[in-house]
Amino acid sequence: MKAPCPFTGPRPYHHGDLRRALLDAATRILDRDGQGGLSLRAVAREAGVSPAAPYHHFKDKSELMLAIAEEGFGQLSDYIRRTADMTVMPMERVAAIGLAYVEFAKAHPAVYRVMYDCSRDSDAMPDKAHNAEEGAYSLLKRAMIDIGVASPDQETDLELACIAAWCAAHGLAEMVGFKQFDALKAEMGGEKAFLAGVLSHLGMFGQARSRA
Amino acid sequence: MKAPCPFTGPRPYHHGDLRRALLDAATRILDRDGQGGLSLRAVAREAGVSPAAPYHHFKDKSELMLAIAEEGFGQLSDYIRRTADMTVMPMERVAAIGLAYVEFAKAHPAVYRVMYDCSRDSDAMPDKAHNAEEGAYSLLKRAMIDIGVASPDQETDLELACIAAWCAAHGLAEMVGFKQFDALKAEMGGEKAFLAGVLSHLGMFGQARSRA
DNA sequence: AAGCCCATCTTGACACCGTTCAGATCCGTG
DNA sequence: CACGGATCTGAACGGTGTCAAGATGGGCTT
């Protein structure tokens, strides 16, 4: 059963890390068909396996989605870290982080959607994404300290500022693709300029204007 | 068939404005069971009608959702207008609009979710909400002009500022319910204070701080 | 090296979903 | 009063999430 596919080296079990294969299949489907095309059966089909097989690796469909979301937050963190590392000036760094956030959401809209659906419905996952030592949130927090948005002893106010930035970035990420902005984008000579313009009105991202 | 329910006056057809009844049933389900419980069959069941009946009033499930979204945007506009009318100081008015927006989303989370799912997928509906003369967007725009965020001849910049405000409000509306903010909310003595604190860091809503 | 055990995968089934279509029902109109 | 068309029902199709029971085969014990 199921051609052994000889050139993939030794496989621990019947399939060989089906969990990994399922996650890859799922992200492939998300990027290809969008969130609407993501069904457990479709994922199993894409991975070349029976519809019930995933239940040995994920308790639920929601647990599959949660795993996808975790991977997504990991990639987002990586992308933001790379962007932040490339920008030395603190002011510009905050702006770059905001821009990177929106760019990620634009590049993988369906995955981004799953990420925030999970954040809403579950309690476990977002903590992992937000509080992780290396998470994107702590990168933002450090950058916000660097621009002096709040003195280090005003922990509460700093937290509020970071949350505000996160909310603004999230809102922009979800709305940047809306059709009614197309005219304005064209008038401004491209989405990049549009994005920078909007960010420039969002306090902490003000410096983005110079990156247009 | 189907007890005539004699005390509802004359009904034009078999049921009597089933379209209205379906929309009511749908919003009832959304408020009770959340977005996950919203199925065409469930709506029909709630309205006491066969599963195929809705197809004589809505081409699609998506068309039902779109109708719900339109109603939602209407209610949102009404609520924002009422709030804006009650606040005379321009600065406070902008803050009040932002707060009202978030409050609406918090009061009807599932409906709000449907509203923005439709905004994303369709092109027709959001225009109706944004461009409507009396829409919430124009209320925001007028308030933004009043606080002098951009001189009237800088139409583009004004538009960008309004979009920025809208994005920030949307992001906050979607994230305000996240569990990881619970600790901070408690520390600040309530969600109201938390909300005002976050808004105070979002440029155009700065005045919200005084409303805590 | 033989054999057992259990994780893994498959098959088949159930309930629910969106959607369609032929037919029953009932309203206003001629 | 009969007709026509809008409205609703019933049954059906393919797709979905989920579960229970059986087949399979790799790794551990002896």
Short mmCIF file of C-alpha atoms (C1' of nucleotides) in Angstrom, two decimals:
data_model
loop_
_atom_site.label_atom_id
_atom_site.label_comp_id
_atom_site.label_asym_id
_atom_site.label_seq_id
_atom_site.Cartn_x
_atom_site.Cartn_y
_atom_site.Cartn_z
CA MET A 1 0.00 0.00 0.00
CA LYS A 2 1.13 3.49 -0.76
CA ALA A 3 4.28 3.44 -2.89
CA PRO A 4 7.18 3.46 -0.41
CA CYS A 5 8.75 6.50 -2.06
CA PRO A 6 12.24 5.03 -1.62
CA PHE A 7 14.32 8.17 -1.75
CA THR A 8 13.11 9.90 1.38
CA GLY A 9 15.32 7.96 3.72
CA PRO A 10 14.08 5.92 6.65
CA ARG A 11 10.59 6.74 7.81
CA PRO A 12 9.82 6.21 11.49
CA TYR A 13 6.32 4.88 10.96
CA HIS A 14 3.89 3.98 8.24
CA HIS A 15 3.90 7.35 6.61
CA GLY A 16 6.80 9.13 8.21
CA ASP A 17 5.91 12.27 10.11
CA LEU A 18 2.39 12.58 8.79
CA ARG A 19 1.84 15.47 11.18
CA ARG A 20 4.43 17.53 9.31
CA ALA A 21 2.97 16.47 5.96
CA LEU A 22 -0.52 17.50 7.08
CA LEU A 23 0.62 20.93 8.20
CA ASP A 24 2.43 21.45 4.89
CA ALA A 25 -0.63 20.29 2.96
CA ALA A 26 -2.81 22.65 4.98
CA THR A 27 -0.67 25.73 4.36
CA ARG A 28 -0.45 24.77 0.69
CA ILE A 29 -4.24 24.63 0.51
CA LEU A 30 -4.60 27.92 2.39
CA ASP A 31 -2.26 29.75 0.05
CA ARG A 32 -3.88 28.18 -3.02
CA ASP A 33 -7.61 28.08 -2.25
CA GLY A 34 -7.98 30.43 0.68
CA GLN A 35 -9.65 29.76 4.00
CA GLY A 36 -12.81 28.44 2.37
CA GLY A 37 -10.98 25.51 0.84
CA LEU A 38 -9.52 24.32 4.12
CA SER A 39 -11.30 21.16 5.27
CA LEU A 40 -9.87 18.27 7.19
CA ARG A 41 -10.79 15.95 4.36
CA ALA A 42 -9.13 18.21 1.80
CA VAL A 43 -5.97 18.28 3.89
CA ALA A 44 -5.97 14.49 4.17
CA ARG A 45 -6.58 14.24 0.43
CA GLU A 46 -3.72 16.64 -0.32
CA ALA A 47 -1.44 14.56 1.91
CA GLY A 48 -2.57 11.37 0.18
CA VAL A 49 -4.13 9.80 3.23
CA SER A 50 -7.57 8.68 4.44
CA PRO A 51 -10.01 11.22 5.92
CA ALA A 52 -9.69 9.77 9.42
CA ALA A 53 -5.90 9.68 9.51
CA PRO A 54 -5.43 13.23 10.83
CA TYR A 55 -7.29 12.28 14.02
CA HIS A 56 -4.21 10.38 15.18
CA HIS A 57 -2.19 13.61 15.17
CA PHE A 58 -4.80 16.26 15.96
CA LYS A 59 -7.70 15.83 18.35
CA ASP A 60 -9.83 18.19 16.32
CA LYS A 61 -9.98 20.32 13.24
CA SER A 62 -9.51 23.26 15.56
CA GLU A 63 -6.30 21.71 16.85
CA LEU A 64 -4.97 21.50 13.31
CA MET A 65 -5.83 25.15 12.80
CA LEU A 66 -4.14 25.98 16.06
CA ALA A 67 -0.96 24.25 14.93
CA ILE A 68 -1.08 26.19 11.67
CA ALA A 69 -1.55 29.39 13.64
CA GLU A 70 1.43 28.64 15.84
CA GLU A 71 3.62 28.09 12.82
CA GLY A 72 2.27 31.29 11.33
CA PHE A 73 3.14 33.30 14.43
CA GLY A 74 6.60 31.74 14.33
CA GLN A 75 7.13 32.85 10.74
CA LEU A 76 5.76 36.29 11.53
CA SER A 77 8.19 36.63 14.41
CA ASP A 78 11.09 35.56 12.21
CA TYR A 79 10.16 38.03 9.51
CA ILE A 80 9.77 40.88 11.97
CA ARG A 81 13.03 40.05 13.68
CA ARG A 82 14.90 40.02 10.38
CA THR A 83 13.33 43.36 9.47
CA ALA A 84 14.05 44.90 12.86
CA ASP A 85 17.66 43.74 12.79
CA MET A 86 18.20 45.48 9.47
CA THR A 87 17.08 48.86 10.83
CA VAL A 88 19.34 50.65 13.27
CA MET A 89 17.54 53.92 13.97
CA PRO A 90 14.94 53.30 16.68
CA MET A 91 12.26 55.48 15.14
CA GLU A 92 12.65 53.82 11.78
CA ARG A 93 12.71 50.41 13.43
CA VAL A 94 9.23 50.81 14.89
CA ALA A 95 7.94 51.90 11.51
CA ALA A 96 9.69 48.99 9.82
CA ILE A 97 8.12 46.53 12.25
CA GLY A 98 4.67 47.89 11.49
CA LEU A 99 5.27 47.69 7.78
CA ALA A 100 6.66 44.15 8.04
CA TYR A 101 3.61 43.08 10.01
CA VAL A 102 1.26 44.32 7.32
CA GLU A 103 3.39 42.87 4.55
CA PHE A 104 3.29 39.44 6.15
CA ALA A 105 -0.47 39.53 6.43
CA LYS A 106 -0.70 40.60 2.80
CA ALA A 107 1.61 37.81 1.66
CA HIS A 108 -0.28 35.03 3.48
CA PRO A 109 -3.81 36.34 3.96
CA ALA A 110 -5.46 32.98 4.65
CA VAL A 111 -2.82 31.90 7.16
CA TYR A 112 -3.08 35.28 8.86
CA ARG A 113 -6.84 34.84 9.08
CA VAL A 114 -6.45 31.43 10.72
CA MET A 115 -3.94 32.92 13.14
CA TYR A 116 -6.40 35.46 14.44
CA ASP A 117 -9.40 33.17 14.38
CA CYS A 118 -7.45 30.99 16.78
CA SER A 119 -6.40 33.97 18.88
CA ARG A 120 -10.05 34.82 19.32
CA ASP A 121 -11.41 31.37 20.08
CA SER A 122 -8.67 29.89 22.19
CA ASP A 123 -6.79 30.99 25.26
CA ALA A 124 -3.70 28.85 25.02
CA MET A 125 -2.14 29.87 21.74
CA PRO A 126 -1.92 33.65 21.78
CA ASP A 127 0.00 33.55 25.02
CA LYS A 128 2.61 31.44 23.35
CA ALA A 129 2.86 33.96 20.54
CA HIS A 130 2.77 37.10 22.64
CA ASN A 131 4.83 36.23 25.67
CA ALA A 132 7.45 34.03 24.07
CA GLU A 133 10.91 35.34 24.89
CA GLU A 134 11.70 35.74 21.20
CA GLY A 135 8.19 36.59 20.08
CA ALA A 136 7.31 39.44 17.82
CA TYR A 137 5.62 41.24 20.68
CA SER A 138 8.80 41.52 22.71
CA LEU A 139 10.60 42.86 19.63
CA LEU A 140 7.99 45.55 19.34
CA LYS A 141 8.21 46.27 23.05
CA ARG A 142 11.97 46.75 22.95
CA ALA A 143 11.68 49.04 19.94
CA MET A 144 8.99 51.07 21.68
CA ILE A 145 11.23 51.52 24.70
CA ASP A 146 14.01 52.70 22.42
CA ILE A 147 11.90 55.52 21.03
CA GLY A 148 10.98 56.55 24.55
CA VAL A 149 7.25 56.10 24.27
CA ALA A 150 7.14 55.58 28.00
CA SER A 151 9.71 55.66 30.75
CA PRO A 152 10.79 52.16 31.79
CA ASP A 153 9.17 52.56 35.20
CA GLN A 154 5.78 53.14 33.64
CA GLU A 155 5.30 49.50 32.76
CA THR A 156 1.54 49.83 32.42
CA ASP A 157 1.70 52.74 30.01
CA LEU A 158 4.36 51.00 27.94
CA GLU A 159 2.16 47.93 27.72
CA LEU A 160 -0.78 50.05 26.61
CA ALA A 161 1.33 51.69 23.93
CA CYS A 162 2.47 48.33 22.60
CA ILE A 163 -1.06 46.99 22.58
CA ALA A 164 -2.22 50.10 20.75
CA ALA A 165 0.47 49.57 18.12
CA TRP A 166 -0.45 45.91 17.78
CA CYS A 167 -4.13 46.75 17.35
CA ALA A 168 -3.39 49.40 14.77
CA ALA A 169 -1.17 47.05 12.80
CA HIS A 170 -3.77 44.31 12.96
CA GLY A 171 -6.53 46.57 11.81
CA LEU A 172 -4.48 47.89 8.94
CA ALA A 173 -3.39 44.37 7.99
CA GLU A 174 -6.99 43.24 7.74
CA MET A 175 -8.26 46.27 5.87
CA VAL A 176 -5.38 47.11 3.53
CA GLY A 177 -6.81 44.79 0.89
CA PHE A 178 -10.26 46.41 0.84
CA LYS A 179 -11.41 47.37 -2.61
CA GLN A 180 -12.64 50.84 -1.72
CA PHE A 181 -9.07 51.97 -1.14
CA ASP A 182 -8.01 51.14 -4.69
CA ALA A 183 -8.78 54.60 -6.06
CA LEU A 184 -6.83 56.32 -3.31
CA LYS A 185 -3.91 53.94 -3.79
CA ALA A 186 -3.80 54.69 -7.48
CA GLU A 187 -3.98 58.43 -6.83
CA MET A 188 -1.06 58.14 -4.44
CA GLY A 189 0.98 56.11 -6.89
CA GLY A 190 0.95 52.71 -5.31
CA GLU A 191 0.03 50.70 -2.27
CA LYS A 192 3.37 51.30 -0.64
CA ALA A 193 2.77 55.03 -0.47
CA PHE A 194 -0.78 54.44 0.72
CA LEU A 195 0.44 52.20 3.51
CA ALA A 196 3.10 54.67 4.59
CA GLY A 197 0.51 57.43 4.56
CA VAL A 198 -1.88 55.57 6.81
CA LEU A 199 0.90 54.48 9.15
CA SER A 200 2.09 58.08 9.41
CA HIS A 201 -1.22 58.93 11.07
CA LEU A 202 -0.86 56.16 13.61
CA GLY A 203 1.23 57.80 16.31
CA MET A 204 3.93 55.26 17.01
CA PHE A 205 4.41 54.47 13.33
CA GLY A 206 4.77 58.10 12.31
CA GLN A 207 8.25 57.66 10.92
CA ALA A 208 6.95 55.33 8.22
CA ARG A 209 6.24 58.41 6.13
CA SER A 210 9.92 58.76 5.27
CA ARG A 211 10.05 55.23 3.91
CA ALA A 212 7.53 55.75 1.15
CA MET B 1 -50.33 23.84 7.81
CA LYS B 2 -48.39 26.00 10.20
CA ALA B 3 -50.68 27.53 12.81
CA PRO B 4 -51.85 30.83 11.33
CA CYS B 5 -50.79 32.78 14.38
CA PRO B 6 -53.94 34.87 14.17
CA PHE B 7 -52.84 37.93 16.11
CA THR B 8 -50.14 39.23 13.79
CA GLY B 9 -52.47 40.97 11.45
CA PRO B 10 -52.73 40.31 7.73
CA ARG B 11 -49.73 38.56 6.22
CA PRO B 12 -49.05 39.24 2.54
CA TYR B 13 -48.06 35.68 1.68
CA HIS B 14 -47.85 32.22 3.19
CA HIS B 15 -45.59 33.22 6.00
CA GLY B 16 -45.64 36.98 5.98
CA ASP B 17 -42.33 38.66 5.32
CA LEU B 18 -40.24 35.56 5.79
CA ARG B 19 -37.19 37.56 4.76
CA ARG B 20 -37.53 39.73 7.84
CA ALA B 21 -38.13 36.65 10.02
CA LEU B 22 -35.02 34.96 8.62
CA LEU B 23 -32.83 37.97 9.33
CA ASP B 24 -34.18 38.18 12.88
CA ALA B 25 -33.62 34.47 13.39
CA ALA B 26 -30.08 34.79 12.05
CA THR B 27 -29.11 37.64 14.37
CA ARG B 28 -30.73 35.78 17.26
CA ILE B 29 -28.59 32.73 16.47
CA LEU B 30 -25.46 34.84 16.08
CA ASP B 31 -25.94 36.50 19.45
CA ARG B 32 -26.78 33.19 21.12
CA ASP B 33 -24.45 30.61 19.52
CA GLY B 34 -21.83 32.72 17.83
CA GLN B 35 -20.68 32.57 14.25
CA GLY B 36 -20.11 28.81 14.40
CA GLY B 37 -23.79 28.12 14.95
CA LEU B 38 -24.93 30.10 11.92
CA SER B 39 -26.06 27.70 9.22
CA LEU B 40 -28.73 28.23 6.65
CA ARG B 41 -30.57 25.19 7.99
CA ALA B 42 -30.35 26.47 11.55
CA VAL B 43 -31.77 29.82 10.47
CA ALA B 44 -34.63 28.09 8.69
CA ARG B 45 -35.23 25.90 11.74
CA GLU B 46 -35.24 28.94 14.04
CA ALA B 47 -37.76 30.62 11.77
CA GLY B 48 -39.89 27.45 11.74
CA VAL B 49 -39.57 26.82 8.05
CA SER B 50 -38.14 24.18 5.72
CA PRO B 51 -34.42 24.18 4.84
CA ALA B 52 -35.10 25.20 1.26
CA ALA B 53 -37.38 28.11 2.05
CA PRO B 54 -34.64 30.75 2.43
CA TYR B 55 -33.64 30.23 -1.19
CA HIS B 56 -36.70 32.16 -2.30
CA HIS B 57 -35.41 35.26 -0.50
CA PHE B 58 -31.64 34.88 -0.72
CA LYS B 59 -29.75 33.46 -3.68
CA ASP B 60 -27.05 32.13 -1.40
CA LYS B 61 -25.92 31.72 2.16
CA SER B 62 -23.45 34.50 1.43
CA GLU B 63 -26.33 36.75 0.39
CA LEU B 64 -28.00 36.16 3.75
CA MET B 65 -24.75 37.05 5.50
CA LEU B 66 -24.47 40.14 3.36
CA ALA B 67 -27.94 41.25 4.37
CA ILE B 68 -27.04 40.69 8.02
CA ALA B 69 -23.87 42.72 7.51
CA GLU B 70 -25.79 45.58 5.93
CA GLU B 71 -28.16 45.71 8.87
CA GLY B 72 -25.20 45.59 11.21
CA PHE B 73 -23.55 48.55 9.52
CA GLY B 74 -26.83 50.40 9.72
CA GLN B 75 -27.10 49.81 13.46
CA LEU B 76 -23.44 50.76 13.90
CA SER B 77 -24.02 54.02 12.07
CA ASP B 78 -27.07 54.79 14.19
CA TYR B 79 -25.21 54.10 17.40
CA ILE B 80 -22.25 56.21 16.38
CA ARG B 81 -24.47 59.06 15.24
CA ARG B 82 -26.34 59.05 18.51
CA THR B 83 -23.04 59.07 20.40
CA ALA B 84 -21.55 61.81 18.26
CA ASP B 85 -24.61 63.98 18.63
CA MET B 86 -24.34 63.80 22.39
CA THR B 87 -20.79 65.15 22.42
CA VAL B 88 -20.23 68.79 21.55
CA MET B 89 -16.48 69.26 21.98
CA PRO B 90 -14.78 68.16 18.74
CA MET B 91 -11.85 66.47 20.44
CA GLU B 92 -14.10 64.52 22.75
CA ARG B 93 -16.37 63.67 19.86
CA VAL B 94 -13.67 61.82 17.97
CA ALA B 95 -12.78 59.90 21.10
CA ALA B 96 -16.44 59.10 21.73
CA ILE B 97 -16.83 57.78 18.20
CA GLY B 98 -13.87 55.46 18.65
CA LEU B 99 -15.22 54.23 21.95
CA ALA B 100 -18.70 53.70 20.52
CA TYR B 101 -17.27 51.71 17.65
CA VAL B 102 -15.48 49.36 19.99
CA GLU B 103 -18.48 49.09 22.27
CA PHE B 104 -20.70 48.05 19.40
CA ALA B 105 -18.29 45.34 18.34
CA LYS B 106 -18.13 44.12 21.92
CA ALA B 107 -21.91 44.05 22.27
CA HIS B 108 -22.48 42.04 19.06
CA PRO B 109 -19.21 40.20 18.39
CA ALA B 110 -20.62 37.61 16.01
CA VAL B 111 -22.53 40.17 13.95
CA TYR B 112 -19.45 42.36 13.82
CA ARG B 113 -17.46 39.37 12.58
CA VAL B 114 -19.96 38.72 9.81
CA MET B 115 -19.84 42.39 8.87
CA TYR B 116 -16.12 42.29 8.24
CA ASP B 117 -16.08 38.86 6.64
CA CYS B 118 -18.43 40.35 4.07
CA SER B 119 -16.32 43.49 3.71
CA ARG B 120 -13.38 41.28 2.86
CA ASP B 121 -15.05 38.94 0.41
CA SER B 122 -17.40 41.24 -1.43
CA ASP B 123 -17.06 44.56 -3.16
CA ALA B 124 -20.62 45.77 -3.16
CA MET B 125 -21.49 46.05 0.51
CA PRO B 126 -18.69 48.04 2.11
CA ASP B 127 -19.19 50.85 -0.37
CA LYS B 128 -22.73 51.17 0.79
CA ALA B 129 -21.49 51.48 4.35
CA HIS B 130 -18.61 53.85 3.64
CA ASN B 131 -20.07 56.15 1.06
CA ALA B 132 -23.57 56.42 2.42
CA GLU B 133 -24.22 60.08 3.11
CA GLU B 134 -25.28 59.27 6.63
CA GLY B 135 -22.78 56.46 7.13
CA ALA B 136 -20.55 56.20 10.13
CA TYR B 137 -17.55 57.01 7.98
CA SER B 138 -18.78 60.47 7.08
CA LEU B 139 -19.52 61.15 10.72
CA LEU B 140 -15.94 60.27 11.53
CA LYS B 141 -14.71 62.41 8.67
CA ARG B 142 -16.61 65.46 9.80
CA ALA B 143 -15.34 65.03 13.35
CA MET B 144 -11.80 64.67 12.08
CA ILE B 145 -12.11 67.90 10.13
CA ASP B 146 -13.38 69.62 13.27
CA ILE B 147 -10.28 68.75 15.21
CA GLY B 148 -8.13 70.05 12.39
CA VAL B 149 -6.30 66.85 11.60
CA ALA B 150 -5.78 68.14 8.08
CA SER B 151 -6.66 71.35 6.32
CA PRO B 152 -9.77 70.96 4.15
CA ASP B 153 -7.74 71.38 0.94
CA GLN B 154 -5.61 68.37 1.79
CA GLU B 155 -8.30 65.88 0.89
CA THR B 156 -5.86 63.00 0.50
CA ASP B 157 -4.27 63.47 3.88
CA LEU B 158 -7.66 63.79 5.54
CA GLU B 159 -8.75 60.56 3.92
CA LEU B 160 -5.60 58.83 5.15
CA ALA B 161 -6.20 60.07 8.67
CA CYS B 162 -9.76 58.77 8.63
CA ILE B 163 -8.66 55.41 7.28
CA ALA B 164 -6.00 55.22 9.97
CA ALA B 165 -8.59 55.89 12.64
CA TRP B 166 -10.93 53.30 11.16
CA CYS B 167 -8.17 50.69 11.06
CA ALA B 168 -7.14 51.39 14.63
CA ALA B 169 -10.72 51.14 15.84
CA HIS B 170 -11.24 47.90 13.92
CA GLY B 171 -8.07 46.36 15.29
CA LEU B 172 -8.96 47.34 18.83
CA ALA B 173 -12.52 46.09 18.37
CA GLU B 174 -11.27 42.68 17.30
CA MET B 175 -8.61 42.35 19.96
CA VAL B 176 -10.24 43.95 22.98
CA GLY B 177 -11.73 40.62 23.99
CA PHE B 178 -8.43 38.74 23.99
CA LYS B 179 -7.80 36.84 27.18
CA GLN B 180 -4.21 37.93 27.61
CA PHE B 181 -5.34 41.45 28.38
CA ASP B 182 -7.42 40.33 31.34
CA ALA B 183 -4.62 40.79 33.85
CA LEU B 184 -3.86 44.29 32.64
CA LYS B 185 -7.54 45.19 32.67
CA ALA B 186 -7.84 44.03 36.27
CA GLU B 187 -4.74 45.97 37.25
CA MET B 188 -6.19 49.09 35.70
CA GLY B 189 -9.50 48.63 37.43
CA GLY B 190 -11.76 47.68 34.56
CA GLU B 191 -12.05 47.32 30.83
CA LYS B 192 -13.26 50.87 30.41
CA ALA B 193 -9.97 52.24 31.74
CA PHE B 194 -8.02 49.77 29.65
CA LEU B 195 -9.85 50.83 26.52
CA ALA B 196 -9.32 54.50 27.23
CA GLY B 197 -5.64 53.83 27.87
CA VAL B 198 -5.12 52.07 24.57
CA LEU B 199 -7.10 54.69 22.67
CA SER B 200 -5.02 57.44 24.25
CA HIS B 201 -1.99 56.02 22.44
CA LEU B 202 -3.74 56.07 19.10
CA GLY B 203 -3.14 59.62 17.91
CA MET B 204 -6.57 60.79 16.82
CA PHE B 205 -8.30 59.19 19.80
CA GLY B 206 -5.99 60.75 22.36
CA GLN B 207 -8.75 62.58 24.16
CA ALA B 208 -10.35 59.32 25.22
CA ARG B 209 -8.07 59.33 28.24
CA SER B 210 -10.21 61.99 29.91
CA ARG B 211 -13.30 59.82 29.61
CA ALA B 212 -11.98 56.92 31.69
"C1'" DA C 1 15.41 -14.40 15.72
"C1'" DA C 2 10.47 -14.91 16.80
"C1'" DG C 3 6.50 -12.88 18.45
"C1'" DC C 4 3.74 -9.76 20.58
"C1'" DC C 5 2.07 -4.95 21.29
"C1'" DC C 6 0.54 -0.77 20.10
"C1'" DA C 7 0.81 3.31 17.40
"C1'" DT C 8 -0.76 4.16 12.94
"C1'" DC C 9 -3.74 4.10 9.08
"C1'" DT C 10 -8.23 2.46 6.54
"C1'" DT C 11 -12.99 1.42 6.00
"C1'" DG C 12 -17.49 2.40 6.86
"C1'" DA C 13 -20.92 4.80 9.10
"C1'" DC C 14 -23.59 8.85 11.19
"C1'" DA C 15 -25.31 13.45 11.48
"C1'" DC C 16 -25.11 17.86 9.62
"C1'" DC C 17 -24.31 21.19 6.00
"C1'" DG C 18 -25.34 23.95 1.34
"C1'" DT C 19 -27.89 23.45 -2.68
"C1'" DT C 20 -31.18 21.87 -6.20
"C1'" DC C 21 -35.55 20.32 -8.13
"C1'" DA C 22 -40.09 18.53 -8.67
"C1'" DG C 23 -44.36 19.08 -6.64
"C1'" DA C 24 -47.88 20.95 -3.17
"C1'" DT C 25 -49.98 25.26 -1.52
"C1'" DC C 26 -52.07 29.56 -1.48
"C1'" DC C 27 -52.45 34.55 -2.91
"C1'" DG C 28 -54.13 38.12 -6.02
"C1'" DT C 29 -56.13 38.73 -10.49
"C1'" DG C 30 -59.03 38.17 -14.60
"C1'" DC D 1 -64.47 30.79 -10.06
"C1'" DA D 2 -60.53 29.35 -12.38
"C1'" DC D 3 -55.87 30.52 -13.47
"C1'" DG D 4 -51.00 31.86 -12.82
"C1'" DG D 5 -47.25 32.70 -10.32
"C1'" DA D 6 -45.01 33.52 -6.01
"C1'" DT D 7 -44.09 30.78 -1.96
"C1'" DC D 8 -43.11 26.81 0.68
"C1'" DT D 9 -42.23 21.50 1.31
"C1'" DG D 10 -39.94 16.93 0.67
"C1'" DA D 11 -36.53 14.35 -1.00
"C1'" DA D 12 -32.21 13.98 -2.83
"C1'" DC D 13 -26.95 14.77 -3.93
"C1'" DG D 14 -22.30 15.64 -2.72
"C1'" DG D 15 -19.41 17.45 0.85
"C1'" DT D 16 -18.05 18.01 5.76
"C1'" DG D 17 -16.48 16.74 10.84
"C1'" DT D 18 -16.25 12.87 13.70
"C1'" DC D 19 -16.20 8.27 15.57
"C1'" DA D 20 -15.84 3.07 16.13
"C1'" DA D 21 -13.98 -1.17 14.53
"C1'" DG D 22 -10.70 -3.58 11.98
"C1'" DA D 23 -6.22 -4.11 9.23
"C1'" DT D 24 -1.14 -3.17 9.15
"C1'" DG D 25 3.37 -3.03 10.22
"C1'" DG D 26 7.48 -1.13 13.06
"C1'" DG D 27 9.88 -1.59 17.48
"C1'" DC D 28 10.54 -3.89 21.84
"C1'" DT D 29 10.82 -8.12 24.72
"C1'" DT D 30 12.34 -12.50 25.22
#
